[in-house]
Coordinates of C-alpha atoms in Angstrom, one line a residue:
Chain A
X1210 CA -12.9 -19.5 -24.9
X1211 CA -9.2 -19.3 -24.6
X1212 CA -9.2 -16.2 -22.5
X1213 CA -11.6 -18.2 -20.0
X1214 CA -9.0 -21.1 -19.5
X1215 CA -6.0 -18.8 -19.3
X1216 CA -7.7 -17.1 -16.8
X1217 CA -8.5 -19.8 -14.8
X1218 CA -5.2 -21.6 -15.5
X1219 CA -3.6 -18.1 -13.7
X1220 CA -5.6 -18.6 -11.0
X1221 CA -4.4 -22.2 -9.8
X1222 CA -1.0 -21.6 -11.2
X1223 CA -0.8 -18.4 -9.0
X1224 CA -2.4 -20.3 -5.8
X1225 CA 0.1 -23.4 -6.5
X1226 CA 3.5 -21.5 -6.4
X1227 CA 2.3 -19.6 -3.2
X1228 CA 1.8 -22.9 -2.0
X1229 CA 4.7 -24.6 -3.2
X1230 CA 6.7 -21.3 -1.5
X1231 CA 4.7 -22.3 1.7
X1232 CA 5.9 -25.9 1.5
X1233 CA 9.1 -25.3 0.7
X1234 CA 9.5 -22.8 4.2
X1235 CA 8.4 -25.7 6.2
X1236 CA 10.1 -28.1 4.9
X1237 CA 13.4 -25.8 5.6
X1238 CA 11.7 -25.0 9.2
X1239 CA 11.7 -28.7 9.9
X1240 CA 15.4 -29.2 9.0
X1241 CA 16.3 -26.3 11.6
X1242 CA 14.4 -28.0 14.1
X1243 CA 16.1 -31.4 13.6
X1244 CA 19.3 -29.4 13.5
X1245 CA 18.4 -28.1 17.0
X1246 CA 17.3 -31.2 18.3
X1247 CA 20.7 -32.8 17.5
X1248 CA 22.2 -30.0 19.0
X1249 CA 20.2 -30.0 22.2
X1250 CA 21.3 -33.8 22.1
X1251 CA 25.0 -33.0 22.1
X1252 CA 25.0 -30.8 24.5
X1253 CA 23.0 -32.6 27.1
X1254 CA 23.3 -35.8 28.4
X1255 CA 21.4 -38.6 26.7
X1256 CA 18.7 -39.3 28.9
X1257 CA 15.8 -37.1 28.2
X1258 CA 14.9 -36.4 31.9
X1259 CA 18.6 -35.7 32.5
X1260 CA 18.7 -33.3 29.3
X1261 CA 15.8 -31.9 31.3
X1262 CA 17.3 -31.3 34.5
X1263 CA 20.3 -30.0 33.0
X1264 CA 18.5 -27.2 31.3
X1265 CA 16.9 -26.1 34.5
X1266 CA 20.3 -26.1 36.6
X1267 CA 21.5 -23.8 33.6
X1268 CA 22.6 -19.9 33.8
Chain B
X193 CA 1.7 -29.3 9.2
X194 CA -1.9 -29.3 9.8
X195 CA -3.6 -30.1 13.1
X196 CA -7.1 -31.4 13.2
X197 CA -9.2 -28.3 13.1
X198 CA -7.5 -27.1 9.8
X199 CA -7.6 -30.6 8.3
X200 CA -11.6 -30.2 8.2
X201 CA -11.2 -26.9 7.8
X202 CA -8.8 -27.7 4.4
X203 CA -11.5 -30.6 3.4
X204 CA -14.6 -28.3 3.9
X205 CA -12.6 -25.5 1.9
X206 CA -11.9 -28.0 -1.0
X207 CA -15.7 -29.1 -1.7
X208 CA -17.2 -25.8 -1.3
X209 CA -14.2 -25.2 -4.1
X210 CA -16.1 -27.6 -5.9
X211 CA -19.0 -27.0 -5.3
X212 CA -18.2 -23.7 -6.5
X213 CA -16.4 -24.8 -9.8
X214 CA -19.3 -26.5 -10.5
X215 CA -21.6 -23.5 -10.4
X216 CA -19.7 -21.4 -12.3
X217 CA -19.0 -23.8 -15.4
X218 CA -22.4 -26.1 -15.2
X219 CA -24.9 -24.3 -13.0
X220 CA -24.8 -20.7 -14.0
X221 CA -25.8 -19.9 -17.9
X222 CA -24.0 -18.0 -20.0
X223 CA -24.5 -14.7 -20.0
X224 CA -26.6 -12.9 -22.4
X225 CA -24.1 -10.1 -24.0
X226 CA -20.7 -11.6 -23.1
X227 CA -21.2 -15.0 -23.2
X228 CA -19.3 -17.5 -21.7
X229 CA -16.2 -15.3 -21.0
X230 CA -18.1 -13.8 -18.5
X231 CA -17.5 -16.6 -15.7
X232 CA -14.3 -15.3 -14.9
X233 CA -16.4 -12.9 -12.7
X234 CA -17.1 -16.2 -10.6
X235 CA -13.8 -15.9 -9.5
X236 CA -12.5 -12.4 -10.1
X237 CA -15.1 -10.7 -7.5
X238 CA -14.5 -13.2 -4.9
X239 CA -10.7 -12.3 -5.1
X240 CA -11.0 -8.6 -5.3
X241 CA -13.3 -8.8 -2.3
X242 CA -11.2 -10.8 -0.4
X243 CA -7.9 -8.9 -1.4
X244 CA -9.5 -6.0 0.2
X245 CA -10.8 -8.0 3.3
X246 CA -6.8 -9.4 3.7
X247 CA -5.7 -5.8 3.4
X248 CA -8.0 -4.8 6.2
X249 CA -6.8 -8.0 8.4
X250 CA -3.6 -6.6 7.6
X251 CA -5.0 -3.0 9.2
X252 CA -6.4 -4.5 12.1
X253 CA -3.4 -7.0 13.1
X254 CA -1.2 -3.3 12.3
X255 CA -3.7 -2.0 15.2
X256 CA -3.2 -4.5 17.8
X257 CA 0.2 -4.6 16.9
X258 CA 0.6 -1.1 17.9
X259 CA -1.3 -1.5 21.5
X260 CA -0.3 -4.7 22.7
X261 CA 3.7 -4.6 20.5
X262 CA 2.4 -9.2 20.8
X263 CA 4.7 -10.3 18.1
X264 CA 1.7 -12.3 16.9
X265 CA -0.1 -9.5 15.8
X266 CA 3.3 -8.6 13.6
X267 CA 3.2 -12.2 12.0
X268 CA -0.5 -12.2 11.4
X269 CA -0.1 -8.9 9.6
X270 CA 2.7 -10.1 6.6
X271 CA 0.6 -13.4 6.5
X272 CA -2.8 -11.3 5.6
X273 CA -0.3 -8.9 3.2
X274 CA 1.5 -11.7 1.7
X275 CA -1.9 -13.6 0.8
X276 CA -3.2 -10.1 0.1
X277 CA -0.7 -9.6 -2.8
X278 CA -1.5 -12.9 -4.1
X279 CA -5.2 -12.2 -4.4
X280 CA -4.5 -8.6 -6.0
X281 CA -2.3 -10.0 -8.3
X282 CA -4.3 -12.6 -9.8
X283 CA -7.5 -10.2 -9.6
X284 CA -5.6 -7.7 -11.9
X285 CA -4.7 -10.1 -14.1
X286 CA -8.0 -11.9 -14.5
X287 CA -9.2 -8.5 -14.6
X288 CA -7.2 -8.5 -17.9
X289 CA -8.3 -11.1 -18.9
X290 CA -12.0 -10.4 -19.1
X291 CA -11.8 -7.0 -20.0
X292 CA -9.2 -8.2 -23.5
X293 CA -12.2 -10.0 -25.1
X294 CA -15.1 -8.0 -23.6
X295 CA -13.9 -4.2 -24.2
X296 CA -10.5 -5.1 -26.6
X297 CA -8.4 -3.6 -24.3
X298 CA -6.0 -5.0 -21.7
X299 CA -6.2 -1.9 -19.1
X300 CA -8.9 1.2 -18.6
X301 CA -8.8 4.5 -16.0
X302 CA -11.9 3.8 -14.8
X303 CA -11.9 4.5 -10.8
X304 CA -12.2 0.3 -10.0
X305 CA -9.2 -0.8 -12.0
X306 CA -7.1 2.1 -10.7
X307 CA -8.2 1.8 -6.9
X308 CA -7.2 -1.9 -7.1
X309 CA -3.7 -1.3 -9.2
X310 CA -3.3 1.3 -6.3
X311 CA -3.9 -1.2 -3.6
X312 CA -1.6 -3.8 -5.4
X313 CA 0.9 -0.7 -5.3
X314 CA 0.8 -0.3 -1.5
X315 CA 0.4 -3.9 -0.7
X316 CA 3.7 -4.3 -2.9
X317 CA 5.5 -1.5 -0.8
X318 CA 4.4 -2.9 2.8
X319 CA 6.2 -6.0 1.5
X320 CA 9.1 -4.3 0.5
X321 CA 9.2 -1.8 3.4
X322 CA 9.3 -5.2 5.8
X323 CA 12.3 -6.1 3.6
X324 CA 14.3 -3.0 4.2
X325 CA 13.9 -2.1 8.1
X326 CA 15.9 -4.6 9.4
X327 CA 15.0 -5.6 13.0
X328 CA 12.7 -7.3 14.5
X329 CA 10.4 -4.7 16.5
X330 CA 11.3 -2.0 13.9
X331 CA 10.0 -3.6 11.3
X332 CA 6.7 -4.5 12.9
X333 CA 6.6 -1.2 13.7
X334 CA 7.2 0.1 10.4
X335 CA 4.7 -2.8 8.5
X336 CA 1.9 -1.8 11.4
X337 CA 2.0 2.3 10.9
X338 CA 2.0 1.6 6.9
X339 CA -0.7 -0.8 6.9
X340 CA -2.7 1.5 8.6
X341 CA -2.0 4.0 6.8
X342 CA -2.4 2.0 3.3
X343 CA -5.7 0.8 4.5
X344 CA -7.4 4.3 5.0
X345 CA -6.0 5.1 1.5
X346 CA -7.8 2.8 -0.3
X347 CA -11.0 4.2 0.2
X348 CA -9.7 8.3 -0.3
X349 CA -8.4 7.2 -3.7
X350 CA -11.2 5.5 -5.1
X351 CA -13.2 8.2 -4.1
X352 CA -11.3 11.0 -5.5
X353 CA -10.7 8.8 -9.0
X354 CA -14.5 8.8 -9.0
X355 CA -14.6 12.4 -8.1
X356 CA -12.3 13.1 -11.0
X357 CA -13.6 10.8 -13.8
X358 CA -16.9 12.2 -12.8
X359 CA -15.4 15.4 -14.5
X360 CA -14.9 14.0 -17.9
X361 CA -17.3 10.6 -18.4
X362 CA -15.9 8.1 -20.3
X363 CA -18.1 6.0 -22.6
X364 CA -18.1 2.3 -20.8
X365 CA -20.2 0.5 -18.9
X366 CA -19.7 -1.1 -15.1
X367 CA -18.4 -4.2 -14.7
X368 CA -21.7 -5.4 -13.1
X369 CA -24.1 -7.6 -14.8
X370 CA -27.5 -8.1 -14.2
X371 CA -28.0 -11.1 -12.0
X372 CA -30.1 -13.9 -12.2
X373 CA -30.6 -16.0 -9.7
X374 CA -28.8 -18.8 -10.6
X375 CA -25.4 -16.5 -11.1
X376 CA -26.3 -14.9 -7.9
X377 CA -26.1 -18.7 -6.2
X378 CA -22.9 -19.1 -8.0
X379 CA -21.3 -16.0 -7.0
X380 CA -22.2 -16.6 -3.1
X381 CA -20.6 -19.8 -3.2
X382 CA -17.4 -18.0 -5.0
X383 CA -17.6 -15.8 -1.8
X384 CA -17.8 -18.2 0.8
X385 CA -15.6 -21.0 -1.1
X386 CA -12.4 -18.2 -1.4
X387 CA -13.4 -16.7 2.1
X388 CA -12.8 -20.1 3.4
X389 CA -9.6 -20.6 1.4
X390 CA -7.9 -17.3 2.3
X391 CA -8.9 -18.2 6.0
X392 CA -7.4 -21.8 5.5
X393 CA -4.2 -20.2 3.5
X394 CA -4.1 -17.9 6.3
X395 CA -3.7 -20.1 8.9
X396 CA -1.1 -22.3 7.7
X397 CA 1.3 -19.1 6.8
X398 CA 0.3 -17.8 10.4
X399 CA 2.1 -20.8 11.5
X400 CA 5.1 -21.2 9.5
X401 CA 5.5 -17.5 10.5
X402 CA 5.2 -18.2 14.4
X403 CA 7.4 -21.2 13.9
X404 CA 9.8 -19.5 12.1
X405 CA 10.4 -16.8 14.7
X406 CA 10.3 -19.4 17.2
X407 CA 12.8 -21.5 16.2
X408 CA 15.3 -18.4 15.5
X409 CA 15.1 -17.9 19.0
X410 CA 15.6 -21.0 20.2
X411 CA 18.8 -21.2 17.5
X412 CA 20.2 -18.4 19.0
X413 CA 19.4 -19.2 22.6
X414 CA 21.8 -22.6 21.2
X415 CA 24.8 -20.3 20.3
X416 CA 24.8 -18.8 23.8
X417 CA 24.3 -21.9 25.3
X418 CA 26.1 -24.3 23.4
Chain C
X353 CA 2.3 26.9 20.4
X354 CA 5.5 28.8 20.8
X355 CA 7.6 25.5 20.6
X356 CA 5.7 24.5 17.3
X357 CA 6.8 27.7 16.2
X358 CA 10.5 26.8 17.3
X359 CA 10.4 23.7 16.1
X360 CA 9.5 24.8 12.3
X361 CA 11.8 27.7 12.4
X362 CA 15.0 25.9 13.7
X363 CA 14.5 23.2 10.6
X364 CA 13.9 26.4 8.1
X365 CA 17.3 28.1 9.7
X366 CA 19.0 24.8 9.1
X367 CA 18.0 24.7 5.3
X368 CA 18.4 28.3 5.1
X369 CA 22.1 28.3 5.8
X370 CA 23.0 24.9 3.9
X371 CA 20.6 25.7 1.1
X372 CA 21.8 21.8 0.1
X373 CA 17.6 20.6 -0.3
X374 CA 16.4 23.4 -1.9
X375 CA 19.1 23.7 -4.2
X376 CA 19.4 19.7 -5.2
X377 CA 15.0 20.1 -5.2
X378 CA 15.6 22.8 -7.8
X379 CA 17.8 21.1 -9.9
X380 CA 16.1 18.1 -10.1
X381 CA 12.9 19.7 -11.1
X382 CA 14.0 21.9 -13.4
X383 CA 16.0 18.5 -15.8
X384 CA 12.1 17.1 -14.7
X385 CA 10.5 19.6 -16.7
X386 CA 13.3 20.0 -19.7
X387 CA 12.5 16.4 -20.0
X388 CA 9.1 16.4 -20.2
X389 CA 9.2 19.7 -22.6
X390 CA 11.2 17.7 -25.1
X391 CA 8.9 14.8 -24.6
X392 CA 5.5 16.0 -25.2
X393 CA 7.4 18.0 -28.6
X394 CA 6.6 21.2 -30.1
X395 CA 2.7 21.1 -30.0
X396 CA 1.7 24.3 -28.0
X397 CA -1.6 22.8 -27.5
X398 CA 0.2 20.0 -25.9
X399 CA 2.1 21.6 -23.9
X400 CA -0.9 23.5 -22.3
X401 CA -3.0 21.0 -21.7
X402 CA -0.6 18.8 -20.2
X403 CA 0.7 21.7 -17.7
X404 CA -1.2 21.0 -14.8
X405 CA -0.3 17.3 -15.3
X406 CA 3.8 18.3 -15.5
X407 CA 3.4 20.6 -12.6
X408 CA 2.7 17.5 -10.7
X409 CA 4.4 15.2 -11.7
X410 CA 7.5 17.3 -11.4
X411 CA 6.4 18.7 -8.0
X412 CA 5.6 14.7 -6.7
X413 CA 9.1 13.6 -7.7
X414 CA 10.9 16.5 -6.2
X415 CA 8.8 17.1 -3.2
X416 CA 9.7 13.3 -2.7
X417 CA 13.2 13.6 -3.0
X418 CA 13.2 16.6 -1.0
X419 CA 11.3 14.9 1.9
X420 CA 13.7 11.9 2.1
X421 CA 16.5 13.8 1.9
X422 CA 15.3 16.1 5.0
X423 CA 14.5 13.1 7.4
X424 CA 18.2 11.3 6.0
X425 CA 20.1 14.5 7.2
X426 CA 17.7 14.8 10.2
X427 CA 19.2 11.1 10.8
X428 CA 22.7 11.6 10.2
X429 CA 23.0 14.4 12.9
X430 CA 21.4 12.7 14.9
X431 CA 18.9 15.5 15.7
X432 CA 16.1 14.0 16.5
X433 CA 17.0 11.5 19.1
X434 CA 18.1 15.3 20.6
X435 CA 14.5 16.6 20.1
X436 CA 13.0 12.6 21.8
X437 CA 14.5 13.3 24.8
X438 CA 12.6 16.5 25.6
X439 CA 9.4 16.2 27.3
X440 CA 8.4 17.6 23.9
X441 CA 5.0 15.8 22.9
X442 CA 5.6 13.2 19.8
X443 CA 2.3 15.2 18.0
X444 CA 4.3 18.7 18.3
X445 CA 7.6 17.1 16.7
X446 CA 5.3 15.9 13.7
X447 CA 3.1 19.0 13.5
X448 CA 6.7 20.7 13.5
X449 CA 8.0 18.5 10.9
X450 CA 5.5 18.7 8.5
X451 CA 5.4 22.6 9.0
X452 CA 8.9 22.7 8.1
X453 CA 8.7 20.5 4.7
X454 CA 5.0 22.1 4.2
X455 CA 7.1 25.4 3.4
X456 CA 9.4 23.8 1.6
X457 CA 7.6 22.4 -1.3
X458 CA 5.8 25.5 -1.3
X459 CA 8.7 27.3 -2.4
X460 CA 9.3 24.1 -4.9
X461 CA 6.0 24.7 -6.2
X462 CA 6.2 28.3 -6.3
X463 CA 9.3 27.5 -8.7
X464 CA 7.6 24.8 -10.4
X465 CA 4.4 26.8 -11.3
X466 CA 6.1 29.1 -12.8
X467 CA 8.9 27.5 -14.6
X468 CA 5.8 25.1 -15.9
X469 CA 3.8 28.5 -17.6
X470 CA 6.8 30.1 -19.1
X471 CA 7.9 27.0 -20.6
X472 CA 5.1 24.9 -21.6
X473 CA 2.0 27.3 -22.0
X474 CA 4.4 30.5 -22.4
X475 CA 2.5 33.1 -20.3
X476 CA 2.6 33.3 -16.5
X477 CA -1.0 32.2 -16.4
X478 CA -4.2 34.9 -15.7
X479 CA -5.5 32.1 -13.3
X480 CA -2.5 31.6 -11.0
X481 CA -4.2 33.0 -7.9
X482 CA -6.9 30.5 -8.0
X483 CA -4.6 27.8 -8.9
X484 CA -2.7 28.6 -6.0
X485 CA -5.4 27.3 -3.6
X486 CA -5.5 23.2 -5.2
X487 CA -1.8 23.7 -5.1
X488 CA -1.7 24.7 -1.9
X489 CA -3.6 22.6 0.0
X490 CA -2.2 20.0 -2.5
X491 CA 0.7 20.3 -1.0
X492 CA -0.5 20.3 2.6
X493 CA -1.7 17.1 2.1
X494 CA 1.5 16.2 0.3
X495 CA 3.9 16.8 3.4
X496 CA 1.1 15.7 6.1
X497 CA 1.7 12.3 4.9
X498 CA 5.1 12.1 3.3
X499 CA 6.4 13.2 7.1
X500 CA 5.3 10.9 8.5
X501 CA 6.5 7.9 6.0
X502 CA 9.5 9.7 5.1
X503 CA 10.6 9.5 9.0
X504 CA 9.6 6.1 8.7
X505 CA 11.7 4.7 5.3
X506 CA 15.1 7.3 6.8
X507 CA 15.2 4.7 9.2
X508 CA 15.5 1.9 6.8
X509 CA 18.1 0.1 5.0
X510 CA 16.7 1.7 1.2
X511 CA 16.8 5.1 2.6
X512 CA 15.4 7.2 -0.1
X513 CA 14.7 5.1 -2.6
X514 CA 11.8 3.8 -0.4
X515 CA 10.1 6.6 0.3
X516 CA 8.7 7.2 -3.7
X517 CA 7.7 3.7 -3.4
X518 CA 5.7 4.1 -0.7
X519 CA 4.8 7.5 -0.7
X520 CA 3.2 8.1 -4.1
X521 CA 0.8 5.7 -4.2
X522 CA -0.9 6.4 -0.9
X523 CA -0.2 10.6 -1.8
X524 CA -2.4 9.6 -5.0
X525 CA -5.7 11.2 -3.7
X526 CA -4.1 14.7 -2.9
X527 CA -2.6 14.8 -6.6
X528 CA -5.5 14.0 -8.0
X529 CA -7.9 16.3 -6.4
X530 CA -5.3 19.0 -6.5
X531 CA -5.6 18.0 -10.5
X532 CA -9.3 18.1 -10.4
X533 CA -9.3 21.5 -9.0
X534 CA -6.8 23.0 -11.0
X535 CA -8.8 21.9 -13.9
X536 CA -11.7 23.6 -12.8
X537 CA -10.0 26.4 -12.9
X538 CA -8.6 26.1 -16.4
X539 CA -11.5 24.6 -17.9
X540 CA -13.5 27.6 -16.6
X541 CA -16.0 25.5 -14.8
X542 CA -17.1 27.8 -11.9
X543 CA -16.2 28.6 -8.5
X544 CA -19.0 26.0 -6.9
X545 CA -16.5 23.0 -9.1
X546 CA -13.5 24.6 -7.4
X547 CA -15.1 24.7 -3.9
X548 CA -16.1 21.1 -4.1
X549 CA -13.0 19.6 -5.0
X550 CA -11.5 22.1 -2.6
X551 CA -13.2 20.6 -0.3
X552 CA -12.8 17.2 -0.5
X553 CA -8.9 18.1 -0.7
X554 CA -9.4 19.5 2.4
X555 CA -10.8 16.6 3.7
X556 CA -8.0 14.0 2.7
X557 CA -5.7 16.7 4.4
X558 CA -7.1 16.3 7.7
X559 CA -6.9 12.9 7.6
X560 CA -3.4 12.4 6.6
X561 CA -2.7 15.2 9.2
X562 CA -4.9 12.8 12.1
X563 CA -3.1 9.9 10.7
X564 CA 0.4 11.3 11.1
X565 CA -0.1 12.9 14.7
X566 CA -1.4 9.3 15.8
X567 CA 1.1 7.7 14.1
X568 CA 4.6 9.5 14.8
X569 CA 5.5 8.3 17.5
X570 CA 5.0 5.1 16.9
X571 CA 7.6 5.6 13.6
X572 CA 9.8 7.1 15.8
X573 CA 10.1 5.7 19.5
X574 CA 13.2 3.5 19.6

């Protein structure tokens, strides 16, 4: 019955662009933190244990 | 963006899914007055249910929100909401679905249908509260009291529209059918497949939302810094 | 007690003297119910059965607009961050609140009522002292909980067009008791009908009033 299937069909369409919404905030969430990390590397020093020590002498 | 735990937790979701698929179209038989439209139950109760469980999640996080002002408790709250208006939505409409064929009529009054468009309603405006107050512990605040306040609705109006249909009965039946045992395996594993899946769905927009807020502060933290 | 008292009296002294809500109410209730009288058309049958029904929906609309506007100008003078830094508890502010917009809408629905029976059913009504009690305590419910969310969406960026938003959903139970009542009056179905859904009205009110003394400070702590 047609009603069955566009029932159905609503369902997994429904689920799939929540999904897709999900996706797509993560995906955005990991480009701010790659944006952060290149920050973080341009305003410390290179070396990751100076980039550490840095941070801790900070304000 | 899954860590171990949810990766089982996502596979063991997907083959009760299928398990559950498979009972409603193979295992249970067609029913005896509405034939085979009536599977859509298989999947419209387990939604309705769980919309109403997310809706209380959404109460309870609203709670702890309010005692412990944890931020968590704030994030937890739009997740459950957010998932919440997914299920409503899809319940109603499924809800349509069935009843078009089965009763010729998209929408009735009956104290059901109207309890859950009313729940839909206040699920919509926690959403769109969260959207208008602005900042941070505000809004929480805001989303926390409403959710509350939404949740011990629910119950009062579907109460008083039975109270009031009571006073002029309508010729319909219930939604319920009589269940044999096969349907009532079926339906059980609709229940615990989509309790599973809202749990999985939960999770994962728990954790974009924790992230989210996380990393703001961490960007602004930069702008002082840097 | 006294401040409770104080508290309701110094909101009705400020409406009193700008007369701006009841006034803007009025209006807006009155085009409510032209509009609906022109809609439902020149049946007189239609028109009286629908009455109860237009009261409502006219009194829901304008109680709501009345409500947000109250908590917005509470906002823009700044009043109530006045009345936060009393030792005043947050319970009493609400309680005081909800007095003050409880009397309110009774006067709306005072107007409303009767506006309502001239025009749609075109007498005043043999039954308007027993309608009076769903109203009533239709309208206590009404304000118990649109106080508390009206404080609540004043402080937000939509201002009043939140509140009917989220407002008449949850208010559903009270208008629709209130209805069931008032049709047990019309219908002639006996006092023990009335009492029932009286009570039950009753009910919902205490629980939006337990829900907005828990809950008002929360809305309203900075």
């Amino acid at each position: 019955m047609t009603y069955l299937f566009w029932a159905f069909a609503a369902v997994w369409v429904g689920i799939f662009l929540y999904l897709y919404a999900l996706t797509r905030r993560s995906q955005a969430l990991a480009r701010e933190v790659h944006a952060l990390r290149e920050r973080l590397e341009k305003t410390a020093p290179p070396s990751p244990s100076a980039a550490g020590r840095s941070r801790a002498g900070g304000p | 963006m899954l860590r171990s735990r949810d990766t089982v937790l996502a596979w063991i979701t997907g083959a009760m899914m299928l398990i559950a698929l498979y009972g409603a179209f193979v295992f249970a038989p067609p029913e005896r007055v509405m034939g085979d439209i009536q599977r859509i139950f298989y999947v419209h109760l387990p939604l309705a249910w769980i919309g109403f469980v997310a809706f209380a999640h959404a109460c309870w996080a609203g709670i702890w929100y309010l005692r412990t002002a944890r931020r968590e408790w704030d994030e937890a709250g739009v997740a459950a909401a957010e998932i919440g208006v997914l299920f409503s939505t899809l319940v109603i409409v499924t809800g349509s679905l069935w009843a078009r064929p089965v009763w010729g009529t998209w929408w009735t009054w009956d104290p059901q249908l109207v309890t859950y468009l009313i729940l839909w309603l206040i699920y919509v405006g926690y959403l769109v509260l969260r959207g208008a107050a602005g900042e941070d512990v505000r809004r929480a605040r805001f989303a926390a009291v409403f959710a509350i306040v939404g949740f011990v609705d629910v119950p009062l109006v579907w109460l008083s529209a039975r109270y009031l249909r009571a006073l002029s009965p309508v010729i319909f039946t219930s939604r319920s059918v009589g269940l044999a045992p096969s349907m009532a395996w079926t339906l059980a594993a609709g229940l615990v497949a989509w309790s599973l899946f809202y749990w999985t769905l939960f999770r994962a927009r728990l954790r974009i939302g924790l992230l989210e807020t996380e990393v703001a502060a961490l960007a602004g933290d930069g702008e002082v810094h840097g | 007690m006294r401040i409770l008292a104080a508290l309701i009296w110094k909101d009705l002294i400020v409406e009193a003297r700008t007369r701006e809500l009841v006034t803007s109410m009025g209006l807006v209730a009155f085009l409510a119910l032209v509009i609906q009288n022109l809609a439902l058309g020149p049946s007189s049958r239609l028109g009286t059965a629908a009455a109860p029904a237009v009261v409502w929906v006219t009194v829901s609309f304008a109680a709501t607009l009345g409500l947000a506007r109250a908590h917005a100008l509470e906002q823009e003078g700044q009043a109530l961050q006045g009345l936060l830094m009393t030792p005043v508890s947050r319970s009493l502010l609400y309680l005081g609140k909800w007095g003050a917009n409880l009397v309110v809408v009774l006067v709306l629905q005072t107007v409303v009522v009767v506006a309502t029976a001239v025009l749609f059913t075109g007498d005043v009504g043999r039954h308007l002292t027993w309608i009076s009690l769903p109203l009533v305590l239709g309208a206590v419910g009404f304000t118990a909980i649109g106080t508390l969310l009206g404080a609540m969406t004043s402080a937000t960026r939509l201002r009043e067009v939140l509140l009917p938003i989220v407002l008449l959903p949850v208010a559903l139970p009270v208008i629709m008791l209130s209805l069931a009542g008032i049709g047990a009056v019309l219908d002639d179905r006996g006092l023990t009908e009335l009492l029932r859904s009286l009570k039950l009205l009753g009910a919902v009110d205490i629980i939006f009033a337990m829900l907005g003394m828990w809950l008002f400070a929360y809305v309203v702590e900075e």
